Structures are given as C-alpha cells and as structure tokens.
Coordinates of C-alpha atoms and ligand atoms in Angstrom, one line a residue:
X299 CA -5.2 60.3 -24.9
X300 CA -5.2 56.5 -23.7
X301 CA -8.8 55.4 -23.4
X302 CA -8.9 54.5 -19.6
X303 CA -7.9 58.5 -19.0
X304 CA -10.9 59.2 -21.0
X305 CA -13.0 56.9 -19.0
X306 CA -12.3 58.6 -16.2
X307 CA -12.7 62.2 -17.0
X308 CA -14.8 62.5 -19.8
X309 CA -18.4 62.2 -19.0
X310 CA -19.2 61.5 -22.4
X311 CA -16.9 59.3 -22.7
X312 CA -17.8 56.1 -24.4
X313 CA -16.6 53.8 -22.5
X314 CA -16.6 53.3 -18.6
X315 CA -14.5 51.7 -16.2
X316 CA -16.1 48.6 -15.2
X317 CA -16.8 48.9 -19.8
X318 CA -13.1 48.2 -19.6
X319 CA -12.8 45.2 -17.6
X320 CA -15.9 43.6 -18.9
X321 CA -15.0 43.8 -22.4
X322 CA -11.3 42.5 -21.2
X323 CA -12.5 39.6 -19.8
X324 CA -14.6 39.5 -22.5
X325 CA -17.6 39.1 -20.5
X326 CA -20.0 41.1 -22.5
X327 CA -20.6 45.4 -22.2
X328 CA -23.5 45.1 -20.2
X329 CA -21.8 43.0 -17.7
X330 CA -19.0 42.7 -14.5
X331 CA -17.5 40.8 -12.4
X332 CA -19.9 41.5 -9.9
X333 CA -22.7 40.0 -12.4
X334 CA -20.7 36.7 -12.8
X335 CA -22.6 33.9 -10.4
X336 CA -21.3 30.3 -10.0
X337 CA -23.4 27.3 -11.8
X338 CA -21.0 24.2 -10.5
X339 CA -18.4 22.3 -8.6
X340 CA -16.9 19.2 -9.7
X341 CA -14.2 17.1 -8.8
X342 CA -11.5 14.2 -9.8
X343 CA -9.3 12.6 -8.2
X344 CA -5.7 11.8 -9.5
X345 CA -4.2 8.5 -8.8
X346 CA -0.3 10.4 -7.6
X347 CA 1.1 8.9 -4.5
X348 CA -1.2 10.9 -2.3
X349 CA -4.5 10.6 -4.0
X350 CA -5.0 14.4 -4.8
X351 CA -8.8 15.9 -5.1
X352 CA -8.7 18.7 -8.2
X353 CA -11.3 20.8 -7.3
X354 CA -13.3 23.4 -10.6
X355 CA -16.2 25.9 -9.6
X356 CA -17.6 26.5 -12.6
X357 CA -19.5 30.2 -13.0
X358 CA -22.4 31.5 -16.0
X359 CA -19.3 33.4 -17.6
X360 CA -17.8 30.9 -18.8
X361 CA -14.6 31.5 -16.8
X362 CA -13.5 28.7 -14.4
X363 CA -12.0 28.6 -11.7
X364 CA -9.6 25.5 -10.3
X365 CA -8.7 24.7 -6.8
X366 CA -7.2 21.3 -4.5
X367 CA -8.5 19.6 -1.2
X368 CA -5.9 17.9 0.6
X369 CA -6.7 14.3 0.6
X370 CA -9.2 12.7 2.8
X371 CA -12.3 10.0 2.4
X372 CA -15.4 11.3 1.7
X373 CA -14.0 15.1 0.7
X374 CA -15.4 14.4 -2.8
X375 CA -18.9 13.4 -1.9
X376 CA -18.5 17.2 1.5
X377 CA -18.2 19.5 -1.6
X378 CA -20.8 17.8 -3.3
X379 CA -22.7 18.0 -0.5
X380 CA -22.1 22.4 -0.7
X381 CA -22.2 22.9 -3.8
X382 CA -25.9 24.0 -3.6
X383 CA -24.7 26.5 -1.2
X384 CA -22.3 28.7 -3.3
X385 CA -24.6 27.8 -6.6
X386 CA -26.2 31.1 -7.2
X387 CA -22.8 33.1 -5.8
X388 CA -21.0 35.8 -7.0
X389 CA -17.5 34.1 -7.1
X390 CA -15.3 37.0 -5.9
X391 CA -17.1 36.8 -2.4
X392 CA -14.6 34.4 -0.8
X393 CA -14.5 35.4 2.5
X394 CA -18.1 35.5 3.1
X395 CA -18.2 32.5 1.0
X396 CA -15.8 30.7 3.4
X397 CA -17.9 31.8 6.5
X398 CA -20.6 30.4 4.7
X399 CA -19.8 27.8 4.4
X400 CA -18.3 26.9 7.5
X401 CA -21.7 27.9 8.7
X402 CA -23.8 25.4 6.7
X403 CA -21.5 22.3 7.1
X404 CA -21.0 23.1 11.5
X405 CA -25.1 23.2 11.3
X406 CA -24.7 19.6 9.1
X407 CA -22.1 18.5 12.6
X408 CA -18.3 19.9 12.1
X409 CA -16.4 22.6 11.0
X410 CA -13.0 20.3 11.3
X411 CA -11.5 17.5 9.7
X412 CA -12.3 17.1 6.5
X413 CA -14.9 19.6 6.0
X414 CA -12.4 21.6 6.3
X415 CA -9.8 20.1 3.9
X416 CA -13.4 20.1 1.0
X417 CA -14.2 23.7 2.0
X418 CA -10.4 24.6 1.5
X419 CA -10.6 22.8 -1.8
X420 CA -13.5 25.8 -3.4
X421 CA -11.6 28.5 -1.6
X422 CA -8.7 27.3 -3.5
X423 CA -10.6 27.5 -6.6
X424 CA -12.7 30.8 -5.7
X425 CA -8.7 32.5 -5.5
X426 CA -8.0 31.4 -9.3
X427 CA -11.8 32.5 -10.2
X428 CA -11.5 35.2 -8.9
X429 CA -8.0 36.3 -9.4
X430 CA -9.5 35.7 -13.5
X431 CA -12.2 37.4 -12.9
X432 CA -10.3 40.6 -12.0
X433 CA -7.2 39.7 -13.9
X434 CA -4.9 39.7 -10.8
X435 CA -2.3 37.4 -9.5
X436 CA -3.8 34.9 -6.8
X437 CA -1.2 36.5 -4.5
X438 CA -2.3 39.9 -5.5
X439 CA -5.4 38.8 -3.6
X440 CA -3.4 38.6 -1.0
X441 CA -2.5 41.8 -0.3
X442 CA 1.1 41.9 -2.7
X443 CA 4.3 40.1 -2.9
X444 CA 7.3 40.0 -0.8
X445 CA 9.2 38.1 -3.3
X446 CA 9.8 37.1 -6.8
X447 CA 10.4 33.4 -6.1
X448 CA 9.3 30.7 -3.5
X449 CA 12.6 28.7 -2.2
X450 CA 10.7 25.0 -2.1
X451 CA 12.2 22.3 0.0
X452 CA 12.8 18.7 -1.6
X453 CA 11.0 15.1 0.7
X454 CA 13.7 13.6 0.3
X455 CA 13.8 9.0 0.5
X456 CA 15.4 5.8 -0.1
X457 CA 15.6 2.2 -0.4
X458 CA 17.5 2.0 2.7
X459 CA 16.3 4.9 4.4
X460 CA 18.1 3.9 7.9
X461 CA 21.2 3.7 5.8
X462 CA 22.9 7.2 7.2
X463 CA 25.6 6.8 4.5
X464 CA 22.5 6.7 2.1
X465 CA 21.0 8.9 3.4
X466 CA 24.1 10.9 2.6
X467 CA 24.8 10.2 -0.8
X468 CA 20.9 10.8 -2.1
X469 CA 21.2 14.3 -0.4
X470 CA 24.0 15.1 -2.6
X471 CA 22.1 13.9 -5.5
X472 CA 19.1 16.1 -4.9
X473 CA 21.1 19.4 -4.1
X474 CA 23.9 18.5 -6.9
X475 CA 21.9 16.4 -9.6
X476 CA 18.5 18.4 -8.8
X477 CA 19.2 21.4 -7.7
X478 CA 17.6 21.9 -4.8
X479 CA 19.1 24.0 -1.3
X480 CA 16.7 22.5 1.3
X481 CA 16.0 19.4 1.8
X482 CA 13.7 17.1 4.0
X483 CA 14.5 13.3 5.6
X484 CA 12.7 10.8 7.2
X485 CA 13.6 10.1 10.8
X486 CA 11.2 7.8 12.5
X487 CA 12.8 4.6 11.3
X488 CA 14.1 1.7 12.2
X489 CA 17.7 1.7 13.5
X490 CA 17.7 -2.2 14.8
X491 CA 17.9 -1.4 18.4
X492 CA 14.1 -1.1 18.6
X493 CA 12.2 -3.6 21.7
X494 CA 8.8 -1.8 21.5
X495 CA 7.6 1.3 19.8
X496 CA 3.8 1.5 21.0
X497 CA 6.0 2.8 24.6
X498 CA 7.2 5.7 22.3
X499 CA 10.7 5.4 24.0
X500 CA 13.7 5.6 22.4
X501 CA 16.9 3.6 23.6
X502 CA 19.8 4.8 23.8
X503 CA 21.2 2.9 20.2
X504 CA 18.1 4.5 18.7
X505 CA 19.3 8.1 19.4
X506 CA 23.1 7.6 18.2
X507 CA 21.6 5.9 14.8
X508 CA 19.3 9.0 14.4
X509 CA 22.2 11.2 15.5
X510 CA 24.1 9.4 13.0
X511 CA 21.1 10.4 9.9
X512 CA 21.6 13.6 11.0
X513 CA 25.3 13.6 11.5
X514 CA 26.3 12.4 8.2
X515 CA 23.5 14.4 5.9
X516 CA 24.3 17.8 7.3
X517 CA 27.8 16.8 6.8
X518 CA 27.5 16.3 3.8
X519 CA 25.8 19.2 2.4
X520 CA 27.2 21.7 4.9
X521 CA 26.6 25.0 3.6
X522 CA 24.7 23.6 0.5
X523 CA 21.1 23.0 2.1
X524 CA 18.9 23.2 4.9
X525 CA 18.0 20.1 6.2
X526 CA 14.8 19.2 8.2
X527 CA 14.3 16.2 9.6
X528 CA 10.7 14.3 10.9
X529 CA 9.5 12.1 13.1
X530 CA 5.8 11.9 12.2
X531 CA 4.2 12.1 15.9
X532 CA 6.5 9.3 17.2
X533 CA 8.1 9.7 20.4
X534 CA 7.5 10.0 24.4
X535 CA 7.9 13.9 25.5
X536 CA 11.1 13.1 27.2
X537 CA 12.8 10.6 23.9
X538 CA 12.1 13.5 21.5
X539 CA 13.9 16.2 23.9
X540 CA 17.0 13.5 24.1
X541 CA 16.6 13.9 20.3
X542 CA 16.4 17.3 20.0
X543 CA 19.5 17.6 22.8
X544 CA 21.5 14.8 21.4
X545 CA 21.5 16.8 17.0
X546 CA 21.7 19.8 18.7
X547 CA 25.3 20.5 17.6
X548 CA 24.0 19.7 13.9
X549 CA 22.2 23.3 13.7
X550 CA 19.0 21.1 11.8
X551 CA 17.0 23.4 9.8
X552 CA 14.0 22.2 11.9
X553 CA 12.8 18.9 13.9
X554 CA 9.0 17.9 12.5
X555 CA 6.5 16.3 14.9
X556 CA 8.6 14.6 17.6
X557 CA 5.7 13.7 19.5
X558 CA 1.9 12.7 19.6
X559 CA -0.2 16.4 18.6
X560 CA -2.8 16.2 20.6
X561 CA -1.0 18.1 24.2
X562 CA -0.5 21.3 23.8
X563 CA 1.0 21.4 27.2
X564 CA 3.6 18.5 26.2
X565 CA 4.1 20.1 22.5
X566 CA 5.5 23.4 24.7
X567 CA 7.9 21.3 27.2
X568 CA 9.6 19.6 24.4
X569 CA 10.0 23.0 22.1
X570 CA 11.3 25.1 25.4
X571 CA 13.6 22.0 26.3
X572 CA 16.0 22.6 23.2
X573 CA 18.0 24.8 20.9
X574 CA 16.5 22.6 17.6
X575 CA 14.2 24.2 15.8
X576 CA 10.7 22.4 16.6
X577 CA 8.3 22.5 13.4
X578 CA 4.5 21.4 14.2
X579 CA 1.6 21.9 12.7
X580 CA 0.3 20.0 9.8
X581 CA -2.5 17.9 11.1
X582 CA -4.2 20.8 12.9
X583 CA -6.9 23.0 11.3
X584 CA -8.1 26.8 11.1
X585 CA -6.9 29.4 12.2
X586 CA -8.3 28.5 16.4
X587 CA -5.8 25.7 16.2
X588 CA -2.9 26.7 15.1
X589 CA -3.2 29.8 17.1
X590 CA -3.1 27.5 19.8
X591 CA 0.5 26.0 19.0
X592 CA 2.1 29.4 18.3
X593 CA 0.7 31.3 21.2
X594 CA 1.5 28.7 23.4
X595 CA 5.2 29.2 22.3
X596 CA 4.8 25.3 21.4
X597 CA 6.1 26.3 18.2
X598 CA 9.7 27.6 16.8
X599 CA 8.1 26.8 12.7
X600 CA 4.7 26.8 12.2
X601 CA 3.6 23.9 9.6
X602 CA 0.1 24.0 8.1
X603 CA -0.8 22.3 5.4
X604 CA -3.3 25.1 3.0
X605 CA -5.2 23.1 1.4
X606 CA -6.4 21.0 4.5
X607 CA -5.7 24.0 7.1
X608 CA -8.4 25.6 5.5
X609 CA -7.5 27.6 2.5
X610 CA -5.2 30.3 1.1
X611 CA -6.7 33.2 3.6
X612 CA -6.7 31.1 6.3
X613 CA -3.3 30.0 5.9
X614 CA -2.6 34.2 5.6
X615 CA -4.2 34.4 8.6
X616 CA -1.9 31.3 10.2
X617 CA 1.1 33.3 8.5
X618 CA -0.7 37.0 10.8
X619 CA -0.9 35.4 13.5
X620 CA 3.1 33.5 13.2
X621 CA 4.2 36.9 12.5
X622 CA 2.5 38.9 15.7
X623 CA 5.5 35.6 17.6
X624 CA 7.8 36.3 14.7
X625 CA 7.9 32.6 14.0
X626 CA 8.3 31.5 10.1
X627 CA 6.3 29.1 8.2
X628 CA 7.0 26.4 6.4
X629 CA 4.0 25.0 4.3
X630 CA 3.8 21.3 4.5
X631 CA 3.0 20.4 0.8
X632 CA 2.1 16.7 -0.1
X633 CA 0.0 18.7 -3.5
X634 CA -0.7 18.5 -6.8
X635 CA 1.2 21.6 -9.0
X636 CA -2.0 23.3 -8.3
X637 CA -1.8 23.2 -4.7
X638 CA 1.8 23.1 -4.5
X639 CA 1.6 26.6 -6.6
X640 CA -1.4 27.6 -4.2
X641 CA 0.7 27.1 -1.2
X642 CA 3.8 28.9 -3.4
X643 CA 1.4 32.2 -4.2
X644 CA 0.7 32.5 -0.8
X645 CA 4.3 32.0 -0.1
X646 CA 4.8 35.6 -1.5
X647 CA 2.6 37.4 0.6
X648 CA 3.7 36.6 3.9
X649 CA 6.5 38.1 5.2
X650 CA 7.7 35.3 7.3
X651 CA 7.6 32.5 4.3
X652 CA 10.5 30.0 4.8
X653 CA 9.8 27.3 2.2
X654 CA 6.7 25.4 0.4
X655 CA 7.6 21.6 0.3
X656 CA 7.7 18.8 -2.7
X657 CA 6.7 15.7 -2.0
X658 CA 6.7 13.6 -5.6
X659 CA 10.3 13.7 -7.2
X660 CA 10.0 9.9 -7.2
X661 CA 6.9 10.8 -10.0
X662 CA 8.3 10.9 -12.7
X663 CA 5.0 13.0 -14.3
X664 CA 4.1 15.1 -11.5
X665 CA 4.6 18.0 -13.6
X666 CA 2.6 16.6 -16.5
X667 CA -0.6 17.8 -14.8
X668 CA 0.1 21.2 -16.0
X669 CA 1.1 23.1 -18.1
X670 CA 4.6 24.9 -18.3
X671 CA 7.5 24.5 -15.8
X672 CA 5.9 24.9 -11.7
X673 CA 9.3 24.1 -10.0
X674 CA 12.8 24.7 -11.3
X675 CA 16.4 24.2 -9.6
X676 CA 14.6 24.0 -6.3
X677 CA 12.1 27.2 -6.6
X678 CA 8.4 27.7 -8.0
X679 CA 8.6 31.5 -9.9
X680 CA 5.3 33.2 -9.6
X681 CA 3.3 33.7 -12.4
X682 CA 2.3 36.7 -13.2
X683 CA -0.9 35.5 -14.6
X684 CA -4.2 36.2 -13.1
X685 CA -5.6 33.9 -10.5
X686 CA -2.6 30.9 -10.0
X687 CA -1.0 30.9 -12.8
X688 CA -1.2 27.3 -13.6
X689 CA -3.7 25.2 -16.7
X690 CA -4.7 22.2 -16.0
X691 CA -3.4 19.6 -18.6
X692 CA -6.6 17.7 -18.7
X693 CA -5.4 15.0 -21.3
X694 CA -3.0 14.5 -18.8
X695 CA -5.3 14.3 -15.8
X696 CA -8.1 12.0 -17.8
X697 CA -4.8 9.2 -18.0
X698 CA -4.4 9.8 -14.5
X699 CA -7.9 9.4 -13.6
X700 CA -8.7 7.5 -10.2
X701 CA -10.0 4.2 -11.6
X702 CA -14.0 5.1 -11.0
X703 CA -13.3 9.0 -11.6
X704 CA -15.1 11.1 -14.5
X705 CA -13.1 14.0 -15.9
X706 CA -14.0 17.9 -15.3
X707 CA -16.9 18.9 -18.1
X708 CA -15.4 21.4 -20.1
X709 CA -15.1 25.2 -19.2
Ligands
LIG163 MG1 5.8 16.1 8.8

C-alpha cells in the first residue's frame, strides 16, 4: 500500500496529506505551504539589449521565486517601495497580493505605467515561488496546458534594414540556420522618399518601398515561415490604411502598431479598413485597457507584454477576454530567459496563443543567464519542473549586471 493511500484512508496512519507535502518540500513536519511567509524582495538589473529587471521574492522557508519586470525608469525603486506591503504575507495568495499592491500603489498615485510594470515583476516571481511550494509547473497554476511547446517568433534586424533584398536574405538565414518558422521585421525604416516624418504621412514612394520589403521577405520564405511587420506607432490614419491595403496581397501574419496608440476610434477604423491583420497592445496596461481594444474591434491580434501589462494572471485575463471575441494572442516580449519562459508558460495555458516573441537573437549570451536551453528550433518546450522551470545562473547574472548593481542575496 502506498504511503499516501494509507494517509488518506487510515486515521491512525503516521502521515497525512499535509505531512506529505511538507516533507516533500523540506519545510519540516510541522509546516505546510500555507505557513510560509515572504521575507524580502530584491531586484538586479542585467545589461542586455534591454535593461532586464530580475526580481526575487524570498521566504522564511528558504524557497525563492524569480521573476522579471519590463524595463522602465524607476521600476527597481518602486519594487523596493512595495516590498513592505508583501513581507509577512503568504506567497500562495497571488491574486490577493496583486490586488493589495494595486490598491496600495493607487493610494500613492498610480495604477498605470511603471507601477504596473513593477507589480508585474513581483507577480511573476510569485508564480515561480507558488509553483515551487506546491510542486507544480506555473502553467498548472493558470489552469493547465493546451500545448507542450510554445511557438517563438524571431524579431529580425539587418544592418541594411531599408534594403528589401537584405531583409529577404536575413529572413532566409533565420529560417534555415536558426530554425524559426515565424519572423518579424521593422517596417518603419527609411525609404529615401521621406520629406517630413513629423506629419506621419506616407508618400507614394514610401508605400511602394514598404510593400517591396513585404513582398521580397514573404515571397522568399513562402510557406516556410509566417512573417509580421512592425510600424512602431508611426503613421497617420490614412497612410496606415493605404499601407495595410498595399500589402494585403502578401498575406502577412500581422501588421503591428501602424498608428499612434492613444485614439481607439482611429485604431478601430484602421483595423476595420483592411484584410491585413492588425496587432496592437504592447504599450497598454492591465485587462481594463486591453479589454477596450478587443471589445471595440480595434485589434485582430492582441499583443500584451506580460512583464509590463500586469503579470501572468493579468495576461491570462486578457487572453480570456480576447477568446470571447475569437482574437488570438501574440505575446510581445523583449525579456531575458526568465520573462520569456513566464510568457511561454501562459502561452501553454491559454487556447488562443499564437506565439511568444524573441527579441535578442543578436545577443550571444542571452541563454547563459539560466541553466539549460530555453529556445530551440523556434520553440520553447514547456518545463515540467515546479514554478517557471528556469534556474538563474548567478555567475552569468553577475557578469552582465548593469554597472553599480548588486547581485541577489543567496537563497
Ligand atoms: Mg512592436
């Protein structure tokens, strides 16, 4: 008879369910996960192609959760400011602690921008921590798994970003040598036809040049890869509509952020005007903002940035709203392997995930920050280890820290 069977059925058995989970975690016979308290939160910034803000939540059980916040001025200071609000709390109550931080910071003046980004970093670390305490992968905390591997799309760059043939050559290289079947290129690149970029109007030669980039890249890779194109909020409403119409025949994966982000009615009119799928979302916060984009029909594909938008459960909520409108989710991501794996864990747990972005293929040590391999052949295998399933290599973190940063305390 197995020990847990005995524990469940025999009132005189030596072991109970709680004893079992306690001993498995090494917490001791008298302590279960509900007895664990947060003792500290620390940050260390890594000097990547973005300043990655790594976050660690410490407990009195010696179990540590690791997360990441999107970069932003003041994020480490905000996390330090919030630390007293979670010290002494049980780390399993992720929703309660998230709402607690939102409420406390609302009283201090903000529930948007870098405040939400800072809360996101703590929230991600809590998923790693809760997964370790309960001995389940993070995707299980989010409701289980739709897929064992998460598709990754590669954000591509070339030295000659305005040369359509150079873009096609780079697409070919990334598909054949790096193994990706999903790519993104920038389309807000100079064409030589610009007169005045401040007015956001695209001249005919600019439209033709952008369409040529799209044509060369998509025709080069054809069915070997899906290709998206990013405009970084650059163009006027009419120019965005003309551009989206001009590239309809190439059946791109999506056209991202063609107009500035503030005016939802304009966003909706652009999206409604074209068969080219329009993706928007990376510079909005929380489900309250993303919900409006989705409900107003302003997006064909929603693109939240998980360690910025509010964290893992907030991204899950956004995906749930999107799913009610049959809108897929492509997760914007410029994070280290920690944030990237956290996004992949969400991707595993939602039905409507398209892909997670990878934005560091030009940085050879990106993967060194954690033990093992994260991205392989354009895909992330979802780990079965407890929590996020990635372990920081603290020597690598120390080697690449932003000047003046202090390494995390040991667990
Ligand atoms: Mg973008």
